[in-house]
CSV table of C-alpha atoms in Angstrom, one decimal:
chain,number,residue,atom,x,y,z
R,1,MET,CA,23.1,3.8,0.5
R,2,LYS,CA,26.5,3.9,-1.9
R,3,LYS,CA,24.9,3.8,-5.3
R,4,ILE,CA,26.8,1.2,-7.7
R,5,PHE,CA,27.7,1.5,-11.6
R,6,VAL,CA,29.1,-1.3,-13.0
R,7,ILE,CA,30.2,-2.3,-16.8
R,8,ASN,CA,30.5,-4.9,-17.9
R,9,GLY,CA,32.5,-4.5,-21.2
R,10,GLY,CA,33.5,-8.3,-22.1
R,11,ARG,CA,32.0,-9.7,-25.3
R,12,LYS,CA,32.6,-12.9,-27.1
R,13,PHE,CA,34.7,-11.5,-29.8
R,14,ALA,CA,38.2,-13.9,-31.9
R,15,HIS,CA,39.7,-15.6,-28.8
R,16,SER,CA,37.2,-14.0,-26.3
R,17,GLY,CA,34.0,-15.2,-24.8
R,18,GLY,CA,32.7,-12.6,-22.9
R,19,LYS,CA,32.7,-15.6,-19.8
R,20,LEU,CA,34.9,-13.9,-17.7
R,21,ASN,CA,33.8,-10.5,-17.2
R,22,LYS,CA,30.3,-11.6,-17.1
R,23,THR,CA,31.1,-13.7,-14.6
R,24,ILE,CA,33.1,-10.7,-12.6
R,25,THR,CA,29.7,-8.9,-12.6
R,26,GLU,CA,28.0,-11.5,-10.9
R,27,TRP,CA,30.3,-11.2,-7.8
R,28,ASP,CA,29.7,-7.5,-7.9
R,29,LYS,CA,25.9,-8.7,-7.4
R,30,GLU,CA,26.8,-10.9,-4.8
R,31,PHE,CA,28.8,-8.5,-2.3
R,32,PHE,CA,27.1,-5.0,-3.5
R,33,THR,CA,23.5,-5.7,-1.4
R,34,GLU,CA,21.1,-3.7,-0.2
R,35,GLU,CA,21.9,-5.3,3.6
R,36,ARG,CA,25.6,-4.5,3.0
R,37,GLY,CA,24.6,-0.6,2.1
R,38,PHE,CA,25.0,-0.3,-1.4
R,39,GLU,CA,22.6,0.4,-4.4
R,40,LEU,CA,23.6,-1.5,-7.5
R,41,ILE,CA,23.0,-1.2,-11.6
R,42,THR,CA,24.6,-2.5,-14.2
R,43,THR,CA,25.1,-1.8,-18.0
R,44,ASP,CA,26.3,-4.9,-20.4
R,45,LEU,CA,27.5,-3.7,-23.5
R,46,SER,CA,26.7,-7.2,-25.5
R,47,GLU,CA,23.1,-5.6,-25.1
R,48,THR,CA,21.4,-2.4,-26.7
R,49,TYR,CA,21.3,1.0,-24.5
R,50,GLN,CA,20.3,4.3,-25.0
R,51,THR,CA,22.8,6.6,-24.9
R,52,ASP,CA,21.2,9.2,-22.4
R,53,LYS,CA,20.0,6.5,-20.1
R,54,GLU,CA,23.5,5.7,-19.4
R,55,LEU,CA,24.5,9.2,-19.0
R,56,GLU,CA,21.8,9.2,-16.4
R,57,LYS,CA,23.7,6.6,-15.0
R,58,PHE,CA,27.1,8.0,-14.7
R,59,ILE,CA,25.5,11.1,-12.9
R,60,TRP,CA,23.5,8.8,-10.5
R,61,ALA,CA,26.8,6.8,-9.8
R,62,ASP,CA,28.7,7.3,-6.3
R,63,VAL,CA,31.5,4.7,-7.8
R,64,VAL,CA,31.3,3.0,-11.8
R,65,ILE,CA,33.0,0.0,-12.0
R,66,TYR,CA,34.6,-1.0,-15.0
R,67,HIS,CA,35.4,-4.3,-16.4
R,68,PHE,CA,36.6,-5.4,-20.1
R,69,PRO,CA,39.2,-7.4,-21.4
R,70,ILE,CA,41.9,-6.2,-22.7
R,71,TRP,CA,42.0,-6.3,-26.9
R,72,TRP,CA,45.7,-6.0,-28.7
R,73,MET,CA,46.7,-3.9,-25.9
R,74,TYR,CA,43.7,-2.1,-25.4
R,75,ILE,CA,39.8,-2.2,-24.4
R,76,PRO,CA,37.6,-3.3,-26.5
R,77,PHE,CA,35.9,-1.3,-29.5
R,78,GLN,CA,32.8,-2.0,-28.4
R,79,LEU,CA,33.7,0.0,-24.8
R,80,LYS,CA,35.1,2.6,-27.0
R,81,GLU,CA,32.3,3.2,-28.8
R,82,TYR,CA,30.1,3.0,-25.9
R,83,LEU,CA,32.6,5.8,-23.8
R,84,ASP,CA,32.9,8.3,-27.0
R,85,LYS,CA,29.0,8.3,-27.3
R,86,VAL,CA,28.4,8.4,-23.6
R,87,LEU,CA,31.6,11.1,-22.3
R,88,THR,CA,30.1,13.0,-25.7
R,89,ALA,CA,26.8,13.5,-24.4
R,90,GLY,CA,27.7,14.3,-21.1
R,91,HIS,CA,29.3,17.7,-22.0
R,92,ARG,CA,27.4,20.2,-20.2
R,93,ARG,CA,25.5,17.8,-19.1
R,94,GLY,CA,26.8,16.8,-15.3
R,95,MET,CA,30.1,15.1,-16.8
R,96,TYR,CA,32.1,17.9,-17.9
R,97,TYR,CA,32.2,21.5,-18.5
R,98,SER,CA,34.7,22.5,-20.5
R,99,ASP,CA,38.4,21.2,-20.9
R,100,GLY,CA,39.3,23.6,-18.6
R,101,ARG,CA,41.1,26.1,-19.8
R,102,LYS,CA,40.6,30.3,-19.5
R,103,ALA,CA,41.4,32.1,-22.5
R,104,ASP,CA,43.5,34.5,-20.5
R,105,ASN,CA,46.1,31.3,-19.8
R,106,PRO,CA,45.2,28.6,-22.4
R,107,GLU,CA,48.6,27.0,-22.1
R,108,ARG,CA,46.7,25.7,-18.1
R,109,ASN,CA,44.7,23.9,-16.5
R,110,TYR,CA,44.0,21.4,-19.5
R,111,GLY,CA,42.0,18.6,-18.4
R,112,THR,CA,40.8,20.3,-15.1
R,113,GLY,CA,37.1,20.8,-16.3
R,114,GLY,CA,35.1,17.8,-15.3
R,115,LEU,CA,32.1,18.0,-12.8
R,116,MET,CA,32.4,14.3,-11.8
R,117,GLN,CA,34.8,15.3,-8.5
R,118,LYS,CA,32.2,13.1,-5.9
R,119,THR,CA,32.7,10.6,-8.4
R,120,SER,CA,34.9,7.7,-8.1
R,121,TYR,CA,35.5,4.9,-10.5
R,122,MET,CA,37.1,1.3,-10.2
R,123,VAL,CA,38.6,-0.8,-13.4
R,124,THR,CA,39.3,-4.2,-13.2
R,125,THR,CA,40.9,-6.0,-16.6
R,126,THR,CA,41.6,-9.2,-17.7
R,127,TRP,CA,44.6,-10.5,-19.7
R,128,ASN,CA,45.7,-13.7,-21.8
R,129,ALA,CA,49.6,-11.7,-20.4
R,130,PRO,CA,51.1,-13.3,-17.9
R,131,LYS,CA,51.5,-11.0,-14.2
R,132,THR,CA,55.6,-11.2,-15.4
R,133,ALA,CA,54.8,-9.6,-18.6
R,134,PHE,CA,55.0,-5.9,-17.0
R,135,THR,CA,56.3,-6.8,-13.4
R,136,LEU,CA,59.9,-7.5,-15.3
R,137,ALA,CA,61.8,-5.5,-17.5
R,138,GLU,CA,63.5,-7.5,-20.0
R,139,GLU,CA,59.4,-9.0,-20.7
R,140,PHE,CA,57.3,-7.1,-23.1
R,141,PHE,CA,56.1,-4.4,-21.3
R,142,GLN,CA,59.2,-3.4,-19.7
R,143,GLY,CA,58.0,-2.9,-16.2
R,144,ARG,CA,55.3,-0.4,-17.0
R,145,SER,CA,52.7,-1.6,-15.0
R,146,VAL,CA,49.4,-1.6,-16.3
R,147,ASP,CA,47.6,1.4,-15.2
R,148,ASP,CA,51.0,3.1,-15.7
R,149,GLY,CA,51.1,1.8,-19.2
R,150,VAL,CA,48.0,0.7,-21.5
R,151,LEU,CA,45.4,2.0,-19.2
R,152,PHE,CA,47.3,5.6,-18.9
R,153,PRO,CA,45.1,7.3,-21.0
R,154,PHE,CA,41.9,5.3,-19.6
R,155,HIS,CA,42.9,6.9,-16.2
R,156,ARG,CA,43.3,10.2,-17.7
R,157,MET,CA,39.7,10.1,-19.0
R,158,ASN,CA,38.3,9.3,-16.1
R,159,ALA,CA,40.0,12.5,-14.5
R,160,PHE,CA,39.3,14.9,-17.5
R,161,CYS,CA,35.7,14.3,-16.1
R,162,GLY,CA,36.6,14.6,-12.2
R,163,MET,CA,36.3,11.3,-11.6
R,164,ASN,CA,38.6,9.7,-8.3
R,165,GLN,CA,40.4,6.8,-9.1
R,166,LEU,CA,40.1,3.8,-7.1
R,167,GLU,CA,42.6,1.1,-6.9
R,168,SER,CA,42.6,-1.2,-10.0
R,169,LEU,CA,42.6,-5.1,-9.7
R,170,HIS,CA,43.8,-7.0,-13.4
R,171,PHE,CA,43.5,-10.6,-13.8
R,172,HIS,CA,46.2,-12.3,-15.9
R,173,ASP,CA,46.6,-15.7,-17.8
R,174,VAL,CA,43.1,-16.2,-18.4
R,175,GLU,CA,43.4,-18.0,-22.1
R,176,LYS,CA,46.7,-20.0,-21.9
R,177,ASN,CA,46.4,-21.0,-18.3
R,178,GLY,CA,42.4,-20.7,-17.5
R,179,SER,CA,41.2,-23.5,-15.1
R,180,PRO,CA,38.2,-23.2,-12.9
R,181,GLU,CA,41.0,-23.3,-10.3
R,182,LEU,CA,42.1,-20.0,-11.6
R,183,VAL,CA,38.3,-18.4,-11.8
R,184,ALA,CA,38.2,-19.5,-8.0
R,185,SER,CA,41.6,-18.0,-7.3
R,186,PHE,CA,40.3,-14.6,-8.8
R,187,LYS,CA,36.9,-15.0,-7.0
R,188,ASP,CA,39.2,-14.8,-4.0
R,189,GLN,CA,41.2,-12.1,-5.1
R,190,TYR,CA,38.3,-9.8,-6.4
R,191,ILE,CA,36.2,-10.0,-3.0
R,192,ASN,CA,39.2,-9.5,-0.8
R,193,HIS,CA,39.7,-6.5,-3.2
R,194,LEU,CA,36.5,-5.2,-2.6
R,195,GLN,CA,36.2,-5.3,1.0
R,196,LYS,CA,39.4,-3.3,1.0
R,197,VAL,CA,38.6,-0.4,-1.2
R,198,PHE,CA,34.7,-0.2,0.1
R,199,ALA,CA,36.6,-1.2,4.0
R,200,PHE,CA,34.2,-3.5,4.0
R,201,ASP,CA,34.5,-6.4,6.4
R,202,ASN,CA,32.2,-9.5,6.3
């Protein structure tokens, strides 16, 4: 069985109710079933957790899936705190050994000390920003995609641990134009995305 670890980084804060990321996690439970050859565990960052147990989940997983909203152009503070704790605990404990450099050539190979080369990861994000804010050069993000712009350091963080990037999926306009119909369309997009990423057709 393929082992899936899902992290729900959604949480009620300011204008965000945290509901959509919780809903996306429920879609995971519908998709990643034993009948389809998956074993699924989850972490909800609105609940308490133990750092060492979370480290064990990362080491256990074949695929880590992150779900989170974007707050003020980056990941939510509780997800940043979680990652700071877990990744620090993972030093020489299965996540990374060093920064990859050697004393005889300290200018080269930074970021190559990861130990998780057999682990992949996938990201979904939720945005109030419309998709056109990223695709039109004259709009706010100047034509930069989510993955090559706001999430570039997030992807490099995972690469530092040796993890392999799977295709991301980003949900836009979730606050200003949110509706049950929009959420239903998100579910269709997400299930189709999972079927493509995991080469599963049913």
